[in-house]
CSV table of C-alpha atoms and ligand atoms in Angstrom, one decimal:
chain,number,residue,atom,x,y,z
E,24,MET,CA,16.5,12.8,10.6
E,25,ASN,CA,15.3,15.4,13.1
E,26,ALA,CA,14.5,14.5,16.8
E,27,SER,CA,10.7,14.1,16.4
E,28,LEU,CA,11.1,12.0,13.2
E,29,ASN,CA,13.6,9.8,15.0
E,30,GLU,CA,11.2,9.2,17.8
E,31,ILE,CA,8.4,8.2,15.4
E,32,ASN,CA,10.8,5.9,13.6
E,33,GLN,CA,11.9,4.3,16.9
E,34,GLY,CA,8.3,4.1,18.2
E,35,ILE,CA,7.3,2.0,15.1
E,36,ILE,CA,10.3,-0.3,15.4
E,37,GLU,CA,9.5,-0.8,19.1
E,38,GLY,CA,5.8,-1.3,18.4
E,39,ASP,CA,4.8,1.6,20.7
E,40,LEU,CA,1.1,1.7,19.8
E,41,ASN,CA,-0.2,4.9,21.5
E,42,THR,CA,3.1,6.8,21.4
E,43,VAL,CA,3.4,6.8,17.6
E,44,SER,CA,-0.1,8.4,17.1
E,45,THR,CA,0.8,11.1,19.7
E,46,LEU,CA,4.2,11.7,18.1
E,47,VAL,CA,2.7,12.0,14.6
E,48,GLU,CA,0.1,14.5,15.9
E,49,LYS,CA,2.8,16.5,17.6
E,50,ALA,CA,5.0,16.5,14.5
E,51,LEU,CA,2.1,17.8,12.4
E,52,GLN,CA,1.4,20.6,15.0
E,53,GLU,CA,5.1,21.5,14.8
E,54,LYS,CA,4.6,21.8,10.9
E,55,VAL,CA,7.0,18.9,10.1
E,56,GLU,CA,6.4,18.2,6.4
E,57,PRO,CA,3.9,15.2,6.1
E,58,HIS,CA,6.0,13.4,3.5
E,59,ALA,CA,9.0,13.6,5.7
E,60,ILE,CA,7.0,11.9,8.5
E,61,LEU,CA,5.9,9.2,6.0
E,62,ASP,CA,9.5,8.5,5.0
E,63,ALA,CA,10.5,8.1,8.7
E,64,MET,CA,7.6,5.7,9.1
E,65,THR,CA,8.3,3.6,6.1
E,66,SER,CA,12.0,3.3,6.8
E,67,ALA,CA,11.0,2.0,10.3
E,68,MET,CA,9.1,-0.9,8.6
E,69,SER,CA,12.2,-1.7,6.5
E,70,GLU,CA,14.2,-2.0,9.7
E,71,VAL,CA,11.5,-4.2,11.2
E,72,GLY,CA,11.8,-6.5,8.1
E,73,ARG,CA,15.6,-6.6,8.6
E,74,LEU,CA,15.2,-7.5,12.3
E,75,PHE,CA,12.8,-10.3,11.2
E,76,GLU,CA,15.2,-11.6,8.6
E,77,THR,CA,18.1,-11.7,11.1
E,78,GLY,CA,15.9,-13.6,13.7
E,79,GLU,CA,15.8,-10.8,16.2
E,80,TYR,CA,12.0,-10.2,15.6
E,81,PHE,CA,9.3,-12.8,15.2
E,82,VAL,CA,5.7,-12.5,13.7
E,83,PRO,CA,4.2,-10.9,16.9
E,84,GLU,CA,6.8,-8.1,16.9
E,85,MET,CA,6.2,-7.5,13.2
E,86,LEU,CA,2.5,-7.3,14.0
E,87,VAL,CA,2.7,-4.7,16.7
E,88,SER,CA,5.1,-2.6,14.6
E,89,ALA,CA,2.6,-2.8,11.8
E,90,ARG,CA,-0.2,-1.7,14.1
E,91,ALA,CA,1.9,1.2,15.4
E,92,MET,CA,2.6,2.2,11.7
E,93,GLN,CA,-1.1,2.0,10.8
E,94,ASN,CA,-2.1,4.1,13.9
E,95,GLY,CA,0.4,6.7,12.7
E,96,LEU,CA,-0.9,6.6,9.2
E,97,ASP,CA,-4.5,7.2,10.4
E,98,ILE,CA,-3.4,10.4,12.0
E,99,LEU,CA,-1.2,11.4,9.0
E,100,GLN,CA,-3.8,10.7,6.3
E,101,PRO,CA,-5.8,14.0,6.4
E,102,ALA,CA,-2.5,15.9,5.9
E,103,LEU,CA,-1.8,13.9,2.7
E,104,THR,CA,-5.3,14.0,1.2
E,105,LEU,CA,-7.0,16.7,-1.0
E,106,LYS,CA,-10.5,17.8,0.2
E,107,ASP,CA,-13.7,18.5,-1.7
E,108,THR,CA,-12.3,17.9,-5.2
E,109,GLN,CA,-14.1,16.2,-8.1
E,110,PRO,CA,-12.6,12.7,-8.4
E,111,LYS,CA,-10.2,12.3,-11.4
E,112,GLY,CA,-11.1,8.7,-11.8
E,113,LYS,CA,-11.8,5.4,-9.9
E,114,VAL,CA,-9.3,2.9,-8.6
E,115,ILE,CA,-10.2,-0.5,-7.3
E,116,LEU,CA,-7.4,-1.5,-4.9
E,117,GLY,CA,-6.6,-4.6,-2.9
E,118,THR,CA,-3.9,-7.0,-1.7
E,119,VAL,CA,-4.3,-10.3,-3.5
E,120,LYS,CA,-5.6,-13.6,-2.1
E,121,GLY,CA,-3.5,-15.3,0.5
E,122,ASP,CA,-1.7,-12.1,1.4
E,123,LEU,CA,-2.4,-10.2,4.7
E,124,HIS,CA,0.1,-7.3,4.2
E,125,ASP,CA,-1.8,-4.1,3.8
E,126,ILE,CA,0.3,-1.2,4.9
E,127,GLY,CA,1.9,-0.6,1.4
E,128,LYS,CA,-1.6,-0.9,-0.1
E,129,ASN,CA,-3.0,1.5,2.4
E,130,LEU,CA,-0.2,4.0,1.5
E,131,VAL,CA,-1.1,3.7,-2.2
E,132,ALA,CA,-4.8,4.4,-1.2
E,133,ILE,CA,-3.9,7.5,0.8
E,134,LEU,CA,-1.7,9.0,-1.9
E,135,LEU,CA,-4.2,8.2,-4.7
E,136,LYS,CA,-6.9,9.9,-2.6
E,137,GLY,CA,-4.4,12.7,-2.0
E,138,ALA,CA,-4.0,13.1,-5.8
E,139,GLY,CA,-7.8,13.3,-6.3
E,140,TYR,CA,-8.8,9.7,-7.2
E,141,LYS,CA,-11.8,7.9,-5.7
E,142,VAL,CA,-10.4,4.7,-4.2
E,143,ILE,CA,-12.5,1.6,-3.6
E,144,ASP,CA,-10.3,-0.4,-1.2
E,145,LEU,CA,-11.2,-4.1,-1.0
E,146,GLY,CA,-8.7,-4.7,1.8
E,147,SER,CA,-6.3,-7.6,1.9
E,148,ASP,CA,-6.6,-11.3,1.0
E,149,VAL,CA,-9.0,-10.4,-1.7
E,150,ALA,CA,-10.3,-13.2,-4.0
E,151,PRO,CA,-10.2,-12.6,-7.8
E,152,GLU,CA,-14.1,-12.8,-7.9
E,153,ALA,CA,-14.3,-9.8,-5.6
E,154,PHE,CA,-12.2,-7.7,-8.0
E,155,VAL,CA,-14.4,-8.9,-10.9
E,156,GLU,CA,-17.6,-8.0,-9.0
E,157,LYS,CA,-16.4,-4.5,-8.2
E,158,VAL,CA,-15.3,-3.8,-11.8
E,159,LYS,CA,-18.8,-5.0,-13.0
E,160,GLU,CA,-20.4,-2.5,-10.6
E,161,ASN,CA,-18.1,0.4,-11.4
E,162,GLY,CA,-17.3,0.2,-15.1
E,163,LYS,CA,-14.2,1.7,-16.6
E,164,CYS,CA,-11.5,2.1,-13.9
E,165,VAL,CA,-8.0,1.2,-12.7
E,166,VAL,CA,-7.5,-2.1,-10.9
E,167,ALA,CA,-4.5,-1.8,-8.5
E,168,LEU,CA,-3.0,-5.0,-7.1
E,169,SER,CA,-0.6,-5.3,-4.2
E,170,ALA,CA,1.4,-8.4,-3.0
E,171,LEU,CA,4.2,-8.7,-0.5
E,172,LEU,CA,5.0,-12.4,-0.7
E,173,THR,CA,6.7,-14.3,-3.4
E,174,THR,CA,4.1,-17.0,-2.8
E,175,THR,CA,1.1,-14.7,-3.5
E,176,MET,CA,2.4,-12.5,-6.3
E,177,ILE,CA,1.3,-15.1,-8.8
E,178,ASN,CA,-2.3,-14.4,-7.6
E,179,MET,CA,-2.1,-11.1,-9.5
E,180,LYS,CA,-2.2,-13.1,-12.7
E,181,THR,CA,-5.3,-15.0,-11.4
E,182,VAL,CA,-7.0,-11.6,-11.1
E,183,ILE,CA,-6.0,-10.6,-14.6
E,184,ASP,CA,-7.2,-13.9,-16.0
E,185,ALA,CA,-10.5,-13.7,-14.1
E,186,LEU,CA,-11.1,-10.2,-15.6
E,187,SER,CA,-10.3,-11.5,-19.1
E,188,THR,CA,-12.6,-14.5,-18.7
E,189,SER,CA,-15.4,-12.2,-17.6
E,190,GLY,CA,-14.9,-10.0,-20.7
E,191,LEU,CA,-13.9,-7.0,-18.5
E,192,ARG,CA,-10.2,-6.7,-19.3
E,193,LYS,CA,-10.8,-4.1,-22.0
E,194,ASP,CA,-12.6,-1.8,-19.5
E,195,VAL,CA,-9.7,-1.6,-17.0
E,196,LYS,CA,-6.1,-0.6,-16.7
E,197,ILE,CA,-4.3,-2.9,-14.3
E,198,ILE,CA,-1.3,-1.9,-12.2
E,199,VAL,CA,0.8,-4.0,-9.8
E,200,GLY,CA,3.2,-3.3,-7.0
E,201,GLY,CA,4.7,-4.6,-3.8
E,202,ALA,CA,8.2,-5.6,-2.6
E,203,PRO,CA,8.7,-8.8,-4.7
E,204,VAL,CA,7.0,-7.5,-7.8
E,205,THR,CA,9.2,-6.3,-10.8
E,206,GLN,CA,8.6,-4.6,-14.1
E,207,GLU,CA,9.5,-7.9,-15.8
E,208,PHE,CA,6.9,-9.8,-13.7
E,209,SER,CA,4.3,-7.2,-14.5
E,210,ALA,CA,4.9,-7.6,-18.3
E,211,GLN,CA,4.9,-11.4,-18.0
E,212,ILE,CA,1.5,-11.5,-16.3
E,213,GLY,CA,0.0,-9.0,-18.7
E,214,ALA,CA,-0.5,-6.0,-16.4
E,215,ASP,CA,-0.5,-2.5,-17.9
E,216,GLY,CA,2.1,-1.1,-15.5
E,217,TYR,CA,4.3,-1.6,-12.4
E,218,ALA,CA,5.2,0.9,-9.7
E,219,SER,CA,7.9,0.4,-7.1
E,220,ASP,CA,6.4,2.8,-4.5
E,221,ALA,CA,3.1,4.6,-3.7
E,222,ASN,CA,4.2,7.9,-5.3
E,223,LYS,CA,5.1,6.1,-8.5
E,224,ALA,CA,1.8,4.3,-8.4
E,225,VAL,CA,0.0,7.7,-8.5
E,226,ARG,CA,2.1,8.9,-11.4
E,227,LEU,CA,1.5,5.6,-13.3
E,228,VAL,CA,-2.3,5.9,-12.8
E,229,ASP,CA,-2.1,9.5,-14.1
E,230,GLN,CA,-0.2,8.3,-17.2
E,231,LEU,CA,-2.5,5.4,-17.9
E,232,LEU,CA,-5.6,7.5,-17.7
E,233,ALA,CA,-4.1,10.2,-19.9
E,234,GLN,CA,-3.6,7.7,-22.7
G,318,B1M,CO1,5.4,-10.2,6.6
G,318,B1M,N1,6.8,-10.7,5.4
G,318,B1M,N2,4.9,-12.1,6.8
G,318,B1M,N3,4.2,-9.6,8.0
G,318,B1M,N4,6.4,-8.5,6.6
G,318,B1M,C1,7.6,-9.5,4.7
G,318,B1M,C2,6.9,-9.0,3.4
G,318,B1M,C3,9.0,-10.2,4.5
G,318,B1M,C4,9.8,-9.5,3.4
G,318,B1M,C5,9.8,-10.1,5.8
G,318,B1M,C6,11.2,-10.7,5.7
G,318,B1M,O1,11.4,-11.9,5.6
G,318,B1M,N5,12.2,-9.8,5.6
G,318,B1M,C7,8.6,-11.7,4.2
G,318,B1M,C8,8.3,-12.0,2.8
G,318,B1M,C9,9.4,-12.9,2.1
G,318,B1M,C10,9.0,-13.2,0.7
G,318,B1M,O2,8.0,-13.7,0.4
G,318,B1M,N6,9.9,-12.8,-0.1
G,318,B1M,C11,7.4,-11.8,5.1
G,318,B1M,C12,6.9,-13.0,5.6
G,318,B1M,C13,7.7,-14.3,5.3
G,318,B1M,C14,5.7,-13.1,6.3
G,318,B1M,C15,5.0,-14.4,6.9
G,318,B1M,C16,5.0,-15.6,5.9
G,318,B1M,C17,5.7,-14.7,8.2
G,318,B1M,C18,5.2,-16.0,8.9
G,318,B1M,O3,4.1,-16.2,9.2
G,318,B1M,N7,6.2,-16.9,9.1
G,318,B1M,C19,3.5,-13.9,7.1
G,318,B1M,C20,2.6,-14.1,5.9
G,318,B1M,C21,1.2,-13.7,6.3
G,318,B1M,C22,0.3,-13.6,5.0
G,318,B1M,O4,0.3,-12.5,4.4
G,318,B1M,N8,-0.4,-14.7,4.6
G,318,B1M,C23,3.8,-12.5,7.4
G,318,B1M,C24,3.0,-11.7,8.3
G,318,B1M,C25,3.2,-10.3,8.5
G,318,B1M,C26,2.4,-9.6,9.6
G,318,B1M,C27,0.9,-9.9,9.5
G,318,B1M,C28,3.0,-9.9,10.9
G,318,B1M,C29,2.8,-8.1,9.2
G,318,B1M,C30,1.8,-7.4,8.2
G,318,B1M,C31,0.8,-6.6,8.9
G,318,B1M,C32,0.0,-5.7,8.0
G,318,B1M,O5,0.4,-5.4,6.8
G,318,B1M,N9,-1.1,-5.3,8.4
G,318,B1M,C33,4.1,-8.3,8.4
G,318,B1M,C34,5.0,-7.2,8.2
G,318,B1M,C35,4.8,-5.9,8.9
G,318,B1M,C36,6.1,-7.4,7.3
G,318,B1M,C37,7.3,-6.4,7.0
G,318,B1M,C38,8.2,-6.3,8.2
G,318,B1M,C39,6.9,-4.9,6.6
G,318,B1M,C40,5.8,-4.8,5.5
G,318,B1M,C41,5.4,-3.3,5.4
G,318,B1M,O6,4.3,-3.0,5.9
G,318,B1M,N10,6.3,-2.4,4.9
G,318,B1M,C42,7.9,-7.0,5.7
G,318,B1M,C43,9.4,-6.7,5.5
G,318,B1M,C44,9.7,-5.6,4.6
G,318,B1M,O7,8.9,-5.2,3.8
G,318,B1M,N11,10.9,-5.2,4.6
G,318,B1M,C45,7.4,-8.4,5.7
G,318,B1M,C46,6.0,-1.0,4.8
G,318,B1M,C47,5.3,-0.7,3.5
G,318,B1M,C48,5.1,0.8,3.4
G,318,B1M,O8,6.0,-1.2,2.5
G,318,B1M,O9,4.3,-2.9,1.8
G,318,B1M,O10,6.6,-2.9,0.7
G,318,B1M,P1,5.5,-2.2,1.4
G,318,B1M,O11,4.9,-1.1,0.3
G,318,B1M,C49,5.8,-0.3,-0.5
G,318,B1M,C50,6.1,-0.9,-1.9
G,318,B1M,O12,6.2,-2.3,-1.9
G,318,B1M,C51,5.0,-0.4,-2.7
G,318,B1M,O13,4.7,0.9,-2.2
G,318,B1M,C52,5.1,1.0,-0.8
G,318,B1M,C53,6.0,2.1,-0.5
G,318,B1M,O14,5.5,3.3,-1.0
G,318,B1M,N12,3.8,-1.0,-3.0
G,318,B1M,C54,3.0,-0.8,-4.1
G,318,B1M,C55,3.1,-1.9,-2.2
G,318,B1M,N13,1.9,-2.3,-2.8
G,318,B1M,C56,1.9,-1.6,-4.0
G,318,B1M,C57,0.9,-1.5,-5.0
G,318,B1M,C58,1.2,-0.7,-6.1
G,318,B1M,C59,2.3,0.0,-6.2
G,318,B1M,C60,3.3,0.0,-5.2
G,318,B1M,O15,0.3,-0.6,-7.1
G,318,B1M,C61,-0.9,-1.3,-7.0
């Protein structure tokens, strides 16, 4: 990792809120490849997770690191997004009920926008009824569900069931992702596909809409 990427990585681990935005801005000015900046940022969050698991970090430390990461993403986003293109399709995206983790979901949103999709981001801790309402408003689309907790991933099935009960399941393709989610779980709950990271989520949406 080069020196500026290393500084960004450390800034996120240490939860250095203002420094991270400034460093990302500087790296972009120095023409560092935006995806390399993103990789340095996501690997910092994995390290934060490791520090939490080993008891060196607690929830407040995780929270400031997450804020530093989000500040950096806000600066990076324009460099990863296509401008003035006709949308290729619509994606309704959210982290499921009970789950506040939104960075992975935000990354999926940024890369989908970057690939030319219109993204309707419902945020985190989203109730199944909110997905149903948005699908009713928007018609045929992709519904993309994120979950980071083993205790909330089952709420993805609740969303799928709510869409089926409302008669909307046939109008949507449903994709799922997030650290505890697997291909097997995706098949088990009746989703149309699983992606292990945000880049793969974009490729999966491309494939599903091409069918
Ligand atoms: Co939380 N947390 N957290 N946390 N947190 C994890 C997830 C955890 C693994 C940490 C650990 O123990 N090592 C653990 C979960 C254990 C489990 O269930 N197996 C955990 C826990 C336990 C908790 C609390 C319960 C802690 C507590 O209160 N005691 C609590 C729960 C709150 C709640 O949600 N109800 C909690 C709270 C928090 C904070 C609020 C402090 C903060 C989140 C802030 C925020 O998001 N705004 C936080 C953080 C930051 C983390 C870690 C450290 C980092 C998550 C992250 O942003 N990663 C995390 C540890 C870890 O992941 N190693 C942890 C970076 C992000 C880019 O990766 O989100 O995985 P990720 O997204 C990836 C892929 O998963 C995928 O693409 C991305 C990469 O390209 N992906 C998709 C994600 N969504 C996708 C959707 C798709 C496709 C791919 O298609 C739709």
